[in-house]
Every structure is written in C-alpha cells, then in structure tokens.
Amino acid sequence: MALETEKLSEHVGVQVKRVDASQPFDKETLTAVYKAWVDHSVLVLREQELTPQQFVDFGRQFGKPIEQNLKHLNVEDCPELAFISSEDRDIHGTGKRIVRGTSWHTDHSYAEVPPKGTMLFGIDIPEKGGDTQFTSAAAAFDALPDAQRARLDGMRSIHAFESSRSPRPMVKRTPEEIAAYPGDAEHPLIRTNPDTGRKSIYVNTVRSERILDLPDEESGALLDELYAKIGQEEFQYRHKWQPGDIVLWDNRSVLHKANGDYEGKRFLYRIMIEGDKPI
Ligand code: SIN
C-alpha cells in the first residue's frame, strides 16, 4: 500500500499523512507505517484525536508497551501509559520542578533490554519552545572514516542510570525503582537495528559511563568525540509540536533531547515499546 509521506529532514523523520491513529490499522497499512518508521527512525502523525486508551491501543500495534520505571509518572490505573508534564517534579529528591531529557539520550539504555521505540502524543503545547530534537546515530556512524568504523565495531560500553559524566542530574528513584533497573548494563558501542540491518553509535550523554578495555581518559575522550559527531546539525530533525501530534522514535537509531525553553503548560502522553537486547 502506498502511504502519503513527506520526509522531514535529510537523515531523520517522516510524516505519514491521511491516517487515523484512533482506529486500528489494517495489516497492510500497519506494515507500511512500521516500515516508514524504522526506515526514517522518527514517525510523525499530525492532527490526531485519540483518547488515552486509544493511544495505548495505537502503541500496541508497534510492540508491547512497557511500564515506565519512574512510577509517579505513570497514568493512574494504566501503567503502560506515562506522561511528560511541565508540572514534573523530582519528588524523591529536591522536590524541584524538572524538565526531563534535555541532553542527547536514547531511552532507558541503563536497562539490559532497552525499549526499541518511544512515542509521545501532544495534548497541551506551549505557543513557543518545547521542541524535541532528534539526531541520527546511524547517519553519524556512516559518516565516520572506514578505519574508525572498523575500530569501534565490536567495542562494548557500560550504561549507568546516572553516568558520572552526565551533563545533568537524573531524578532520584525509590529503592524499588532502583531494584527494577539497577543500571550498569553492558551494551555494544555500535549496535545493529534488527528491523533495518543498519548500524548506529549507541551512546547516551547521561548514561554512558565508560568504554570497556580503554583507559578512563581515552574512554572519556572517545565518548566526547562520538557525542560531537552525533550532535552535528546535519543529522538532526527538530520537531515543533502541535496538539494532536503523535511522534514515534526508534531508540536503536536516534538520540533525542527535549527543550525547556517554554512558558506555560506542556503535557504529552508517553509510551515505550519493548525492545530486544542490543546486538
Ligand atoms: C523525552 O522523552 O526525553 C522527552 C522529550 C520531550 O519532552 O520533548
């Protein structure tokens, strides 16, 4: 089936038009939408009208929704559905307002099996600011010199809940939340997306602790070099939210970051989709 699509940037993002996410897709449409998503790493649907339950049902078509680790961010009685809100507070720590996700990251990489996808559904969107940026870790890998790609492929790294190199503090967690995801997961530095066969650089500015088998200084310098590569503007797409937008991203191929440069209310529903162990 031919979808009506528009590419959103050179390396990341596709908008699929004229689909209604409130109803289940037929098999052919789902196959085409799923392929558009994994081929472009970020899928955008605009002007959608869904109840929270319909959003969960939409998400389920891409895989099994997983429970958000930070329990206070789950929608009551619906642990598969979480939210991001301008009212978010570090409730187990300082109690202060926080804007989550403001540096390049891929979701839950401190888990042994991180989610393959995350999706947001925009409800209250500020007039200005609050964009979400995405950058292609696959295009950044492709752009490395051959010799460096060969050197990095096969290396492994440790992802902590809060890396000692993190540019921002993570929220505090309860003992139960820590027990569920203790962190220090070991992952390949270069991972292959099983849906596309494409390789990408699997790092996270807030979680990557160190690259194994390298002295600390060299490991830190290499991580910084990879962050600089991935953060290049040419690999990015910046999503300017409108109410009714659904944005689904592939955590195996892109990094993303939020922007706290807004005033007023911002509220989005959030679902993460189960993945498999990075390879
Ligand atoms: C996130 O999931 O990192 C937050 C994205 C956003 O709020 O723009």
Coordinates of C-alpha atoms in Angstrom, one line a residue, residues 97-264:
R97 CA 10.4 21.3 39.0
I98 CA 12.4 19.5 36.4
V99 CA 12.4 19.3 32.6
R100 CA 13.4 15.8 31.7
G101 CA 15.6 14.8 28.8
T102 CA 17.4 18.0 27.9
S103 CA 20.6 16.4 26.7
W104 CA 21.1 13.8 23.9
H105 CA 20.0 10.4 25.0
T106 CA 18.3 7.2 24.0
D107 CA 15.7 5.9 26.4
H108 CA 16.5 3.5 29.2
S109 CA 19.8 2.5 27.9
Y110 CA 20.7 1.6 31.5
A111 CA 18.4 -1.4 31.1
E112 CA 19.7 -4.7 29.8
V113 CA 16.8 -4.7 27.3
P114 CA 16.0 -1.1 26.5
P115 CA 12.8 -0.1 24.7
K116 CA 13.0 -0.2 20.9
G117 CA 10.6 2.8 20.5
T118 CA 9.1 5.6 22.4
M119 CA 6.1 7.7 21.4
L120 CA 4.6 10.9 22.6
F121 CA 1.1 12.3 22.0
G122 CA 0.9 16.1 22.3
I123 CA -2.0 17.4 24.4
D124 CA -1.0 20.8 25.8
I125 CA 1.7 22.5 23.8
P126 CA 3.2 25.9 24.6
E127 CA 3.0 28.6 21.9
K128 CA 6.7 28.9 21.7
G129 CA 9.5 26.5 22.5
G130 CA 9.4 23.0 23.9
D131 CA 10.6 21.4 20.7
T132 CA 12.0 17.8 20.7
Q133 CA 15.2 17.3 18.7
F134 CA 16.3 14.1 17.1
T135 CA 19.6 13.1 15.6
S136 CA 20.6 10.1 13.6
A137 CA 23.2 7.9 15.3
A138 CA 23.0 5.7 12.2
A139 CA 23.9 8.5 9.8
A140 CA 26.6 9.7 12.2
F141 CA 28.1 6.1 12.2
D142 CA 28.0 6.0 8.3
A143 CA 29.9 9.4 8.3
L144 CA 32.8 8.1 10.3
P145 CA 36.0 7.1 8.4
D146 CA 36.2 3.4 7.4
A147 CA 39.1 2.7 9.8
Q148 CA 37.2 4.3 12.8
R149 CA 34.0 2.3 12.0
A150 CA 36.1 -0.9 12.0
R151 CA 37.8 0.0 15.2
L152 CA 34.6 0.9 17.1
D153 CA 32.6 -2.1 15.9
G154 CA 33.0 -4.8 18.5
M155 CA 33.7 -2.4 21.4
R156 CA 31.4 -2.5 24.4
S157 CA 30.4 0.1 26.9
I158 CA 28.7 0.5 30.3
H159 CA 25.4 2.5 30.7
A160 CA 24.7 3.6 34.3
F161 CA 21.4 5.1 35.5
E162 CA 23.3 8.4 36.0
S163 CA 26.8 8.4 34.5
S164 CA 29.5 10.2 36.4
R165 CA 30.0 12.1 33.2
S166 CA 26.3 13.2 32.8
P167 CA 25.8 16.9 32.0
R168 CA 22.7 17.0 34.2
P169 CA 21.5 15.2 37.4
M170 CA 18.9 12.4 37.0
V171 CA 15.8 12.3 39.1
K172 CA 16.0 10.4 42.4
R173 CA 14.5 7.0 42.4
T174 CA 12.8 4.8 45.1
P175 CA 14.6 1.6 46.3
E176 CA 12.0 -0.4 44.4
E177 CA 12.7 1.6 41.2
I178 CA 16.4 1.1 41.6
A179 CA 16.0 -2.7 42.2
A180 CA 13.9 -3.0 39.0
Y181 CA 16.6 -1.3 36.8
P182 CA 19.9 -1.2 38.8
G183 CA 21.9 0.1 35.8
D184 CA 25.4 -0.7 34.7
A185 CA 24.2 -2.5 31.6
E186 CA 26.8 -3.6 29.2
H187 CA 26.0 -2.9 25.5
P188 CA 27.8 -2.9 22.2
L189 CA 29.1 0.6 21.3
I190 CA 27.9 0.0 17.7
R191 CA 24.5 -1.7 17.6
T192 CA 22.6 -3.1 14.7
N193 CA 18.9 -2.3 14.3
P194 CA 17.3 -5.8 13.7
D195 CA 14.5 -4.2 11.7
T196 CA 16.7 -2.5 9.1
G197 CA 20.2 -4.1 9.5
R198 CA 21.6 -0.6 9.9
K199 CA 24.4 0.1 12.4
S200 CA 24.4 3.1 14.7
I201 CA 26.5 4.5 17.5
Y202 CA 24.9 3.5 20.8
V203 CA 25.9 6.1 23.3
N204 CA 24.0 8.3 25.7
T205 CA 25.3 11.6 27.2
V206 CA 23.6 11.0 30.6
R207 CA 24.2 7.2 30.9
S208 CA 27.4 6.2 29.0
E209 CA 29.9 5.6 31.8
R210 CA 32.9 4.1 30.0
I211 CA 34.0 2.1 27.1
L212 CA 35.4 -1.2 28.1
D213 CA 39.1 -2.1 27.7
L214 CA 40.2 1.6 27.3
P215 CA 41.9 3.7 30.0
D216 CA 39.5 6.2 31.6
E217 CA 40.9 9.2 29.8
E218 CA 40.8 7.6 26.4
S219 CA 37.3 6.3 27.0
G220 CA 36.0 9.7 28.0
A221 CA 37.7 11.4 25.1
L222 CA 36.2 8.9 22.7
L223 CA 32.7 9.3 24.1
D224 CA 33.0 13.1 23.8
E225 CA 34.2 12.7 20.2
L226 CA 31.2 10.5 19.4
Y227 CA 28.8 12.9 21.1
A228 CA 30.2 15.7 19.0
K229 CA 29.7 13.7 15.8
I230 CA 26.2 12.7 16.7
G231 CA 25.2 16.2 17.7
Q232 CA 26.1 17.7 14.3
E233 CA 23.2 19.7 12.9
E234 CA 23.3 17.8 9.5
F235 CA 22.0 14.6 11.2
Q236 CA 19.1 16.3 13.0
Y237 CA 15.4 16.9 12.8
R238 CA 13.7 19.3 15.2
H239 CA 10.0 18.6 15.9
K240 CA 7.8 21.7 16.6
W241 CA 4.8 20.3 18.5
Q242 CA 1.2 21.0 17.8
P243 CA -1.6 19.5 19.9
G244 CA -2.7 16.2 18.3
D245 CA 0.8 15.3 17.1
I246 CA 2.0 11.7 17.6
V247 CA 5.8 11.3 17.3
L248 CA 7.3 7.8 17.5
W249 CA 11.1 7.3 17.5
D250 CA 13.4 4.4 17.2
N251 CA 15.7 4.3 20.2
R252 CA 18.0 2.0 18.3
S253 CA 18.9 4.5 15.7
V254 CA 18.3 8.0 17.0
L255 CA 19.2 10.1 20.1
H256 CA 16.8 12.8 21.2
K257 CA 16.6 15.7 23.5
A258 CA 13.9 18.0 25.0
N259 CA 14.0 21.7 25.3
G260 CA 12.9 23.5 28.4
D261 CA 12.7 27.0 26.7
Y262 CA 9.0 27.5 27.1
E263 CA 6.5 29.1 29.4
G264 CA 3.1 27.7 30.4

